[in-house]
């Protein structure tokens, strides 16, 4: 059957032009820019996604060619702007649960980075991480002792996911491990985008007295293809929105 793709109007064309210079555009920002309602922008987004000119993300729209379209994760720089307000709120809450003088391992991702950024003074923390932005932020604090993993850096993620990194986390017994996750399957299984990410996350959890899983609500039902661990394995789960009912039941049974 011959299907005709609707032509883009001027506003939609301008949105695609904006996406060439920015990896993510929020619905609210676009509505303000074009002086239209958010409902109008959502209709624009629907058409842009139908034509393949862009792809929908929580709260906005992203380039169709951004890393992660073909089943991998988006780059760190693209993820950093997504749901930033939610991640900031999560980071502020989690930071209050990290006592002065604690030893803390931080995993990859933008939400753990936001936790590290929210740590106030005085702290005197010992930080163990394979996340370069976290290591740099922490190293600028004179009262932090920082240990960082060695190995080849993943340029798009600004982290190290290597056997030496896994061994580094296994060599410590920290008070708290703070880590994110690529997605959570409806059955409660934790999902990531590579087996190395899963192994390192599990090494962090197993070699910590307490484990904090930090995630924004978009991770529930998000598709990632490598499984490892379950949501109730964490000591605490921090999110910006109430968890789905069945997820809460998993946690209630486990005492998380």
PDB file of C-alpha atoms in Angstrom:
ATOM      1  CA  UNK A   1       0.000   0.000   0.000  1.00  0.00           C
ATOM      2  CA  UNK A   2       1.302   3.472  -0.857  1.00  0.00           C
ATOM      3  CA  UNK A   3       1.437   5.717   2.241  1.00  0.00           C
ATOM      4  CA  UNK A   4       2.009   9.447   2.030  1.00  0.00           C
ATOM      5  CA  UNK A   5       4.067  11.042   4.815  1.00  0.00           C
ATOM      6  CA  UNK A   6       2.497  14.384   5.837  1.00  0.00           C
ATOM      7  CA  UNK A   7       4.645  17.418   5.088  1.00  0.00           C
ATOM      8  CA  UNK A   8       6.084  19.301   8.045  1.00  0.00           C
ATOM      9  CA  UNK A   9       4.774  22.775   8.744  1.00  0.00           C
ATOM     10  CA  UNK A  10       7.115  25.722   9.330  1.00  0.00           C
ATOM     11  CA  UNK A  11       7.211  25.309  13.122  1.00  0.00           C
ATOM     12  CA  UNK A  12       7.971  21.595  12.854  1.00  0.00           C
ATOM     13  CA  UNK A  13      10.737  22.295  10.356  1.00  0.00           C
ATOM     14  CA  UNK A  14      12.235  24.844  12.744  1.00  0.00           C
ATOM     15  CA  UNK A  15      12.136  22.280  15.555  1.00  0.00           C
ATOM     16  CA  UNK A  16      14.123  19.802  13.453  1.00  0.00           C
ATOM     17  CA  UNK A  17      16.637  22.579  12.739  1.00  0.00           C
ATOM     18  CA  UNK A  18      16.961  23.245  16.480  1.00  0.00           C
ATOM     19  CA  UNK A  19      17.651  19.551  17.079  1.00  0.00           C
ATOM     20  CA  UNK A  20      20.717  19.738  14.870  1.00  0.00           C
ATOM     21  CA  UNK A  21      22.358  21.937  17.487  1.00  0.00           C
ATOM     22  CA  UNK A  22      20.807  20.477  20.646  1.00  0.00           C
ATOM     23  CA  UNK A  23      20.414  16.865  21.677  1.00  0.00           C
ATOM     24  CA  UNK A  24      17.167  17.397  23.627  1.00  0.00           C
ATOM     25  CA  UNK A  25      14.330  19.938  23.566  1.00  0.00           C
ATOM     26  CA  UNK A  26      11.668  20.009  26.273  1.00  0.00           C
ATOM     27  CA  UNK A  27       7.961  20.479  25.572  1.00  0.00           C
ATOM     28  CA  UNK A  28       7.810  23.502  27.889  1.00  0.00           C
ATOM     29  CA  UNK A  29      10.782  25.252  26.282  1.00  0.00           C
ATOM     30  CA  UNK A  30       9.386  24.723  22.799  1.00  0.00           C
ATOM     31  CA  UNK A  31       5.970  26.035  23.826  1.00  0.00           C
ATOM     32  CA  UNK A  32       7.559  29.212  25.182  1.00  0.00           C
ATOM     33  CA  UNK A  33       9.811  29.630  22.165  1.00  0.00           C
ATOM     34  CA  UNK A  34       6.956  29.409  19.637  1.00  0.00           C
ATOM     35  CA  UNK A  35       4.292  30.979  21.894  1.00  0.00           C
ATOM     36  CA  UNK A  36       1.918  28.031  21.564  1.00  0.00           C
ATOM     37  CA  UNK A  37       0.375  25.582  24.027  1.00  0.00           C
ATOM     38  CA  UNK A  38       2.138  22.435  25.208  1.00  0.00           C
ATOM     39  CA  UNK A  39      -0.667  20.441  23.549  1.00  0.00           C
ATOM     40  CA  UNK A  40       0.280  21.994  20.191  1.00  0.00           C
ATOM     41  CA  UNK A  41       3.934  21.067  20.725  1.00  0.00           C
ATOM     42  CA  UNK A  42       2.967  17.501  21.629  1.00  0.00           C
ATOM     43  CA  UNK A  43       1.065  17.231  18.356  1.00  0.00           C
ATOM     44  CA  UNK A  44       4.168  18.516  16.567  1.00  0.00           C
ATOM     45  CA  UNK A  45       6.257  15.918  18.359  1.00  0.00           C
ATOM     46  CA  UNK A  46       3.857  13.153  17.344  1.00  0.00           C
ATOM     47  CA  UNK A  47       4.193  14.108  13.678  1.00  0.00           C
ATOM     48  CA  UNK A  48       7.973  14.481  13.834  1.00  0.00           C
ATOM     49  CA  UNK A  49       8.262  11.025  15.369  1.00  0.00           C
ATOM     50  CA  UNK A  50       5.892   9.525  12.787  1.00  0.00           C
ATOM     51  CA  UNK A  51       8.042  10.888   9.974  1.00  0.00           C
ATOM     52  CA  UNK A  52      11.263   9.652  11.619  1.00  0.00           C
ATOM     53  CA  UNK A  53      12.632  13.190  11.961  1.00  0.00           C
ATOM     54  CA  UNK A  54      13.031  12.830  15.734  1.00  0.00           C
ATOM     55  CA  UNK A  55      12.256  10.532  18.639  1.00  0.00           C
ATOM     56  CA  UNK A  56      10.130  11.083  21.693  1.00  0.00           C
ATOM     57  CA  UNK A  57      11.643  11.109  25.165  1.00  0.00           C
ATOM     58  CA  UNK A  58      10.104  11.786  28.558  1.00  0.00           C
ATOM     59  CA  UNK A  59       9.237  15.471  28.628  1.00  0.00           C
ATOM     60  CA  UNK A  60      10.398  16.317  25.145  1.00  0.00           C
ATOM     61  CA  UNK A  61      12.092  15.284  21.925  1.00  0.00           C
ATOM     62  CA  UNK A  62      15.579  14.173  20.851  1.00  0.00           C
ATOM     63  CA  UNK A  63      17.552  13.795  17.651  1.00  0.00           C
ATOM     64  CA  UNK A  64      16.645  10.644  15.748  1.00  0.00           C
ATOM     65  CA  UNK A  65      20.342   9.933  15.268  1.00  0.00           C
ATOM     66  CA  UNK A  66      21.338  10.280  18.930  1.00  0.00           C
ATOM     67  CA  UNK A  67      23.368   7.356  20.304  1.00  0.00           C
ATOM     68  CA  UNK A  68      21.115   4.709  21.739  1.00  0.00           C
ATOM     69  CA  UNK A  69      18.505   4.616  19.006  1.00  0.00           C
ATOM     70  CA  UNK A  70      19.558   1.161  17.892  1.00  0.00           C
ATOM     71  CA  UNK A  71      19.255  -0.420  21.331  1.00  0.00           C
ATOM     72  CA  UNK A  72      22.211   1.105  23.154  1.00  0.00           C
ATOM     73  CA  UNK A  73      22.228   3.848  25.728  1.00  0.00           C
ATOM     74  CA  UNK A  74      22.368   7.547  24.863  1.00  0.00           C
ATOM     75  CA  UNK A  75      25.657   9.342  25.384  1.00  0.00           C
ATOM     76  CA  UNK A  76      26.431  10.807  28.806  1.00  0.00           C
ATOM     77  CA  UNK A  77      26.116  14.346  27.419  1.00  0.00           C
ATOM     78  CA  UNK A  78      22.653  13.622  26.023  1.00  0.00           C
ATOM     79  CA  UNK A  79      21.486  11.899  29.217  1.00  0.00           C
ATOM     80  CA  UNK A  80      22.796  14.732  31.374  1.00  0.00           C
ATOM     81  CA  UNK A  81      20.054  17.099  30.183  1.00  0.00           C
ATOM     82  CA  UNK A  82      17.218  14.574  30.472  1.00  0.00           C
ATOM     83  CA  UNK A  83      14.947  14.859  33.536  1.00  0.00           C
ATOM     84  CA  UNK A  84      17.528  17.102  35.168  1.00  0.00           C
ATOM     85  CA  UNK A  85      15.111  18.561  37.717  1.00  0.00           C
ATOM     86  CA  UNK A  86      14.057  15.089  38.826  1.00  0.00           C
ATOM     87  CA  UNK A  87      17.661  13.949  39.151  1.00  0.00           C
ATOM     88  CA  UNK A  88      18.522  17.076  41.149  1.00  0.00           C
ATOM     89  CA  UNK A  89      15.708  16.341  43.608  1.00  0.00           C
ATOM     90  CA  UNK A  90      16.823  12.725  43.918  1.00  0.00           C
ATOM     91  CA  UNK A  91      20.424  13.823  44.463  1.00  0.00           C
ATOM     92  CA  UNK A  92      19.490  16.246  47.238  1.00  0.00           C
ATOM     93  CA  UNK A  93      17.493  13.604  49.103  1.00  0.00           C
ATOM     94  CA  UNK A  94      20.114  10.863  48.761  1.00  0.00           C
ATOM     95  CA  UNK A  95      22.897  13.219  49.889  1.00  0.00           C
ATOM     96  CA  UNK A  96      21.105  13.652  53.220  1.00  0.00           C
ATOM     97  CA  UNK A  97      21.372   9.899  53.801  1.00  0.00           C
ATOM     98  CA  UNK A  98      25.180   9.880  53.447  1.00  0.00           C
ATOM     99  CA  UNK A  99      26.797  10.658  56.826  1.00  0.00           C
ATOM    100  CA  UNK A 100      30.020  12.583  57.333  1.00  0.00           C
ATOM    101  CA  UNK A 101      33.122  10.404  57.234  1.00  0.00           C
ATOM    102  CA  UNK A 102      31.451   7.617  55.223  1.00  0.00           C
ATOM    103  CA  UNK A 103      33.091   5.569  52.483  1.00  0.00           C
ATOM    104  CA  UNK A 104      30.968   5.647  49.332  1.00  0.00           C
ATOM    105  CA  UNK A 105      31.242   3.949  45.954  1.00  0.00           C
ATOM    106  CA  UNK A 106      29.582   5.703  43.019  1.00  0.00           C
ATOM    107  CA  UNK A 107      28.636   3.984  39.774  1.00  0.00           C
ATOM    108  CA  UNK A 108      28.162   5.232  36.265  1.00  0.00           C
ATOM    109  CA  UNK A 109      25.380   7.468  35.011  1.00  0.00           C
ATOM    110  CA  UNK A 110      23.978  10.934  35.481  1.00  0.00           C
ATOM    111  CA  UNK A 111      21.804  10.310  38.553  1.00  0.00           C
ATOM    112  CA  UNK A 112      24.713   9.086  40.726  1.00  0.00           C
ATOM    113  CA  UNK A 113      26.629  12.114  39.449  1.00  0.00           C
ATOM    114  CA  UNK A 114      23.838  14.379  40.683  1.00  0.00           C
ATOM    115  CA  UNK A 115      24.034  12.760  44.124  1.00  0.00           C
ATOM    116  CA  UNK A 116      27.765  13.500  44.278  1.00  0.00           C
ATOM    117  CA  UNK A 117      27.153  17.082  43.172  1.00  0.00           C
ATOM    118  CA  UNK A 118      24.680  17.617  46.029  1.00  0.00           C
ATOM    119  CA  UNK A 119      27.071  16.593  48.797  1.00  0.00           C
ATOM    120  CA  UNK A 120      27.574  19.606  51.037  1.00  0.00           C
ATOM    121  CA  UNK A 121      30.152  20.500  53.684  1.00  0.00           C
ATOM    122  CA  UNK A 122      31.564  19.195  55.954  1.00  0.00           C
ATOM    123  CA  UNK A 123      31.850  15.645  54.679  1.00  0.00           C
ATOM    124  CA  UNK A 124      35.340  14.073  54.849  1.00  0.00           C
ATOM    125  CA  UNK A 125      34.232  11.245  52.556  1.00  0.00           C
ATOM    126  CA  UNK A 126      36.194   8.434  50.936  1.00  0.00           C
ATOM    127  CA  UNK A 127      34.985   8.095  47.338  1.00  0.00           C
ATOM    128  CA  UNK A 128      35.504   5.063  45.074  1.00  0.00           C
ATOM    129  CA  UNK A 129      34.221   5.437  41.513  1.00  0.00           C
ATOM    130  CA  UNK A 130      34.546   4.533  37.843  1.00  0.00           C
ATOM    131  CA  UNK A 131      32.664   7.708  36.845  1.00  0.00           C
ATOM    132  CA  UNK A 132      35.040  10.437  35.634  1.00  0.00           C
ATOM    133  CA  UNK A 133      32.732  13.447  36.264  1.00  0.00           C
ATOM    134  CA  UNK A 134      32.164  12.231  39.837  1.00  0.00           C
ATOM    135  CA  UNK A 135      35.895  11.720  40.374  1.00  0.00           C
ATOM    136  CA  UNK A 136      36.676  15.238  39.113  1.00  0.00           C
ATOM    137  CA  UNK A 137      33.899  16.857  41.156  1.00  0.00           C
ATOM    138  CA  UNK A 138      34.953  14.993  44.301  1.00  0.00           C
ATOM    139  CA  UNK A 139      38.659  15.661  43.791  1.00  0.00           C
ATOM    140  CA  UNK A 140      37.974  19.405  43.898  1.00  0.00           C
ATOM    141  CA  UNK A 141      36.809  18.969  47.467  1.00  0.00           C
ATOM    142  CA  UNK A 142      39.823  19.161  49.752  1.00  0.00           C
ATOM    143  CA  UNK A 143      38.187  16.922  52.376  1.00  0.00           C
ATOM    144  CA  UNK A 144      37.427  14.042  49.949  1.00  0.00           C
ATOM    145  CA  UNK A 145      39.736  11.084  49.356  1.00  0.00           C
ATOM    146  CA  UNK A 146      39.115   9.804  45.828  1.00  0.00           C
ATOM    147  CA  UNK A 147      39.970   6.437  44.266  1.00  0.00           C
ATOM    148  CA  UNK A 148      39.193   6.034  40.562  1.00  0.00           C
ATOM    149  CA  UNK A 149      39.169   2.928  38.375  1.00  0.00           C
ATOM    150  CA  UNK A 150      41.822   2.390  35.732  1.00  0.00           C
ATOM    151  CA  UNK A 151      41.389   1.148  32.200  1.00  0.00           C
ATOM    152  CA  UNK A 152      40.111   2.395  28.875  1.00  0.00           C
ATOM    153  CA  UNK A 153      37.525   5.149  29.117  1.00  0.00           C
ATOM    154  CA  UNK A 154      34.238   4.878  27.266  1.00  0.00           C
ATOM    155  CA  UNK A 155      34.270   8.258  25.538  1.00  0.00           C
ATOM    156  CA  UNK A 156      30.513   8.604  25.085  1.00  0.00           C
ATOM    157  CA  UNK A 157      29.831   7.663  28.721  1.00  0.00           C
ATOM    158  CA  UNK A 158      32.807   9.296  30.498  1.00  0.00           C
ATOM    159  CA  UNK A 159      33.375   6.197  32.587  1.00  0.00           C
ATOM    160  CA  UNK A 160      35.507   3.055  32.843  1.00  0.00           C
ATOM    161  CA  UNK A 161      33.784  -0.339  32.614  1.00  0.00           C
ATOM    162  CA  UNK A 162      36.674  -2.796  32.664  1.00  0.00           C
ATOM    163  CA  UNK A 163      37.898  -5.845  34.572  1.00  0.00           C
ATOM    164  CA  UNK A 164      40.251  -3.619  36.630  1.00  0.00           C
ATOM    165  CA  UNK A 165      37.250  -1.441  37.527  1.00  0.00           C
ATOM    166  CA  UNK A 166      35.299  -4.487  38.679  1.00  0.00           C
ATOM    167  CA  UNK A 167      38.302  -5.660  40.718  1.00  0.00           C
ATOM    168  CA  UNK A 168      38.686  -2.196  42.257  1.00  0.00           C
ATOM    169  CA  UNK A 169      35.144  -2.208  43.651  1.00  0.00           C
ATOM    170  CA  UNK A 170      35.642  -5.765  44.929  1.00  0.00           C
ATOM    171  CA  UNK A 171      38.789  -4.680  46.797  1.00  0.00           C
ATOM    172  CA  UNK A 172      36.835  -2.282  49.051  1.00  0.00           C
ATOM    173  CA  UNK A 173      34.131  -2.710  51.673  1.00  0.00           C
ATOM    174  CA  UNK A 174      32.389   0.663  51.632  1.00  0.00           C
ATOM    175  CA  UNK A 175      29.596   1.934  53.829  1.00  0.00           C
ATOM    176  CA  UNK A 176      27.305   2.870  50.929  1.00  0.00           C
ATOM    177  CA  UNK A 177      27.165   2.056  47.210  1.00  0.00           C
ATOM    178  CA  UNK A 178      25.252   4.536  45.047  1.00  0.00           C
ATOM    179  CA  UNK A 179      24.353   3.280  41.577  1.00  0.00           C
ATOM    180  CA  UNK A 180      21.818   3.736  38.819  1.00  0.00           C
ATOM    181  CA  UNK A 181      20.440   1.316  36.263  1.00  0.00           C
ATOM    182  CA  UNK A 182      19.621   1.319  32.555  1.00  0.00           C
ATOM    183  CA  UNK A 183      16.048   0.178  33.064  1.00  0.00           C
ATOM    184  CA  UNK A 184      13.777  -1.968  35.222  1.00  0.00           C
ATOM    185  CA  UNK A 185      11.712  -4.759  33.722  1.00  0.00           C
ATOM    186  CA  UNK A 186       8.080  -5.073  34.898  1.00  0.00           C
ATOM    187  CA  UNK A 187       9.070  -8.233  36.812  1.00  0.00           C
ATOM    188  CA  UNK A 188      11.589  -6.224  38.890  1.00  0.00           C
ATOM    189  CA  UNK A 189      14.730  -7.316  37.051  1.00  0.00           C
ATOM    190  CA  UNK A 190      17.444  -4.659  36.749  1.00  0.00           C
ATOM    191  CA  UNK A 191      18.598  -4.062  33.169  1.00  0.00           C
ATOM    192  CA  UNK A 192      21.685  -2.455  31.652  1.00  0.00           C
ATOM    193  CA  UNK A 193      23.251  -2.027  28.221  1.00  0.00           C
ATOM    194  CA  UNK A 194      26.332  -4.240  28.637  1.00  0.00           C
ATOM    195  CA  UNK A 195      27.428  -7.225  30.719  1.00  0.00           C
ATOM    196  CA  UNK A 196      30.348  -5.149  32.036  1.00  0.00           C
ATOM    197  CA  UNK A 197      27.915  -2.592  33.483  1.00  0.00           C
ATOM    198  CA  UNK A 198      25.981  -5.369  35.229  1.00  0.00           C
ATOM    199  CA  UNK A 199      29.118  -6.994  36.668  1.00  0.00           C
ATOM    200  CA  UNK A 200      30.412  -3.705  38.042  1.00  0.00           C
ATOM    201  CA  UNK A 201      27.059  -2.756  39.536  1.00  0.00           C
ATOM    202  CA  UNK A 202      26.847  -6.130  41.272  1.00  0.00           C
ATOM    203  CA  UNK A 203      30.444  -5.834  42.531  1.00  0.00           C
ATOM    204  CA  UNK A 204      29.500  -2.475  44.053  1.00  0.00           C
ATOM    205  CA  UNK A 205      26.397  -3.862  45.731  1.00  0.00           C
ATOM    206  CA  UNK A 206      28.060  -7.001  47.095  1.00  0.00           C
ATOM    207  CA  UNK A 207      30.974  -5.064  48.582  1.00  0.00           C
ATOM    208  CA  UNK A 208      28.959  -2.391  50.378  1.00  0.00           C
ATOM    209  CA  UNK A 209      27.220  -2.458  53.721  1.00  0.00           C
ATOM    210  CA  UNK A 210      24.251  -0.605  52.221  1.00  0.00           C
ATOM    211  CA  UNK A 211      23.252  -0.054  48.603  1.00  0.00           C
ATOM    212  CA  UNK A 212      21.258   2.892  47.245  1.00  0.00           C
ATOM    213  CA  UNK A 213      19.570   2.446  43.858  1.00  0.00           C
ATOM    214  CA  UNK A 214      18.845   5.881  42.366  1.00  0.00           C
ATOM    215  CA  UNK A 215      16.613   6.314  39.336  1.00  0.00           C
ATOM    216  CA  UNK A 216      14.073   8.648  37.802  1.00  0.00           C
ATOM    217  CA  UNK A 217      10.656   7.239  37.012  1.00  0.00           C
ATOM    218  CA  UNK A 218      11.367   6.907  33.269  1.00  0.00           C
ATOM    219  CA  UNK A 219      13.505   3.839  34.039  1.00  0.00           C
ATOM    220  CA  UNK A 220      10.443   1.741  34.853  1.00  0.00           C
ATOM    221  CA  UNK A 221       9.694  -0.309  31.754  1.00  0.00           C
ATOM    222  CA  UNK A 222      12.671   1.138  29.839  1.00  0.00           C
ATOM    223  CA  UNK A 223      14.167  -1.467  27.514  1.00  0.00           C
ATOM    224  CA  UNK A 224      17.782  -2.591  27.992  1.00  0.00           C
ATOM    225  CA  UNK A 225      18.945  -6.057  27.027  1.00  0.00           C
ATOM    226  CA  UNK A 226      21.378  -7.257  29.739  1.00  0.00           C
ATOM    227  CA  UNK A 227      19.832  -8.458  32.981  1.00  0.00           C
ATOM    228  CA  UNK A 228      21.406  -8.664  36.431  1.00  0.00           C
ATOM    229  CA  UNK A 229      19.970  -8.333  39.924  1.00  0.00           C
ATOM    230  CA  UNK A 230      16.551  -7.218  41.096  1.00  0.00           C
ATOM    231  CA  UNK A 231      15.095  -4.005  42.452  1.00  0.00           C
ATOM    232  CA  UNK A 232      14.613  -5.503  45.912  1.00  0.00           C
ATOM    233  CA  UNK A 233      18.340  -6.343  46.165  1.00  0.00           C
ATOM    234  CA  UNK A 234      19.013  -2.696  47.054  1.00  0.00           C
ATOM    235  CA  UNK A 235      18.891  -1.492  50.642  1.00  0.00           C
ATOM    236  CA  UNK A 236      17.028   1.649  49.566  1.00  0.00           C
ATOM    237  CA  UNK A 237      15.456   2.834  46.321  1.00  0.00           C
ATOM    238  CA  UNK A 238      15.217   6.567  45.552  1.00  0.00           C
ATOM    239  CA  UNK A 239      12.952   7.847  42.774  1.00  0.00           C
ATOM    240  CA  UNK A 240      11.273  11.126  41.849  1.00  0.00           C
ATOM    241  CA  UNK A 241       7.790   9.592  41.651  1.00  0.00           C
ATOM    242  CA  UNK A 242       5.825   6.831  43.384  1.00  0.00           C
ATOM    243  CA  UNK A 243       6.871   3.377  42.226  1.00  0.00           C
ATOM    244  CA  UNK A 244       4.385   1.209  40.283  1.00  0.00           C
ATOM    245  CA  UNK A 245       2.214  -0.837  42.634  1.00  0.00           C
ATOM    246  CA  UNK A 246       3.792  -4.189  41.844  1.00  0.00           C
ATOM    247  CA  UNK A 247       7.281  -2.711  42.360  1.00  0.00           C
ATOM    248  CA  UNK A 248       6.238  -1.476  45.809  1.00  0.00           C
ATOM    249  CA  UNK A 249       5.054  -4.978  46.642  1.00  0.00           C
ATOM    250  CA  UNK A 250       8.471  -6.411  45.676  1.00  0.00           C
ATOM    251  CA  UNK A 251      10.111  -3.976  48.081  1.00  0.00           C
ATOM    252  CA  UNK A 252       7.613  -4.542  50.896  1.00  0.00           C
ATOM    253  CA  UNK A 253       8.270  -8.282  50.810  1.00  0.00           C
ATOM    254  CA  UNK A 254      12.046  -7.792  50.865  1.00  0.00           C
ATOM    255  CA  UNK A 255      12.218  -5.038  53.475  1.00  0.00           C
ATOM    256  CA  UNK A 256      13.915  -2.608  51.065  1.00  0.00           C
TER     257      UNK A 256
END
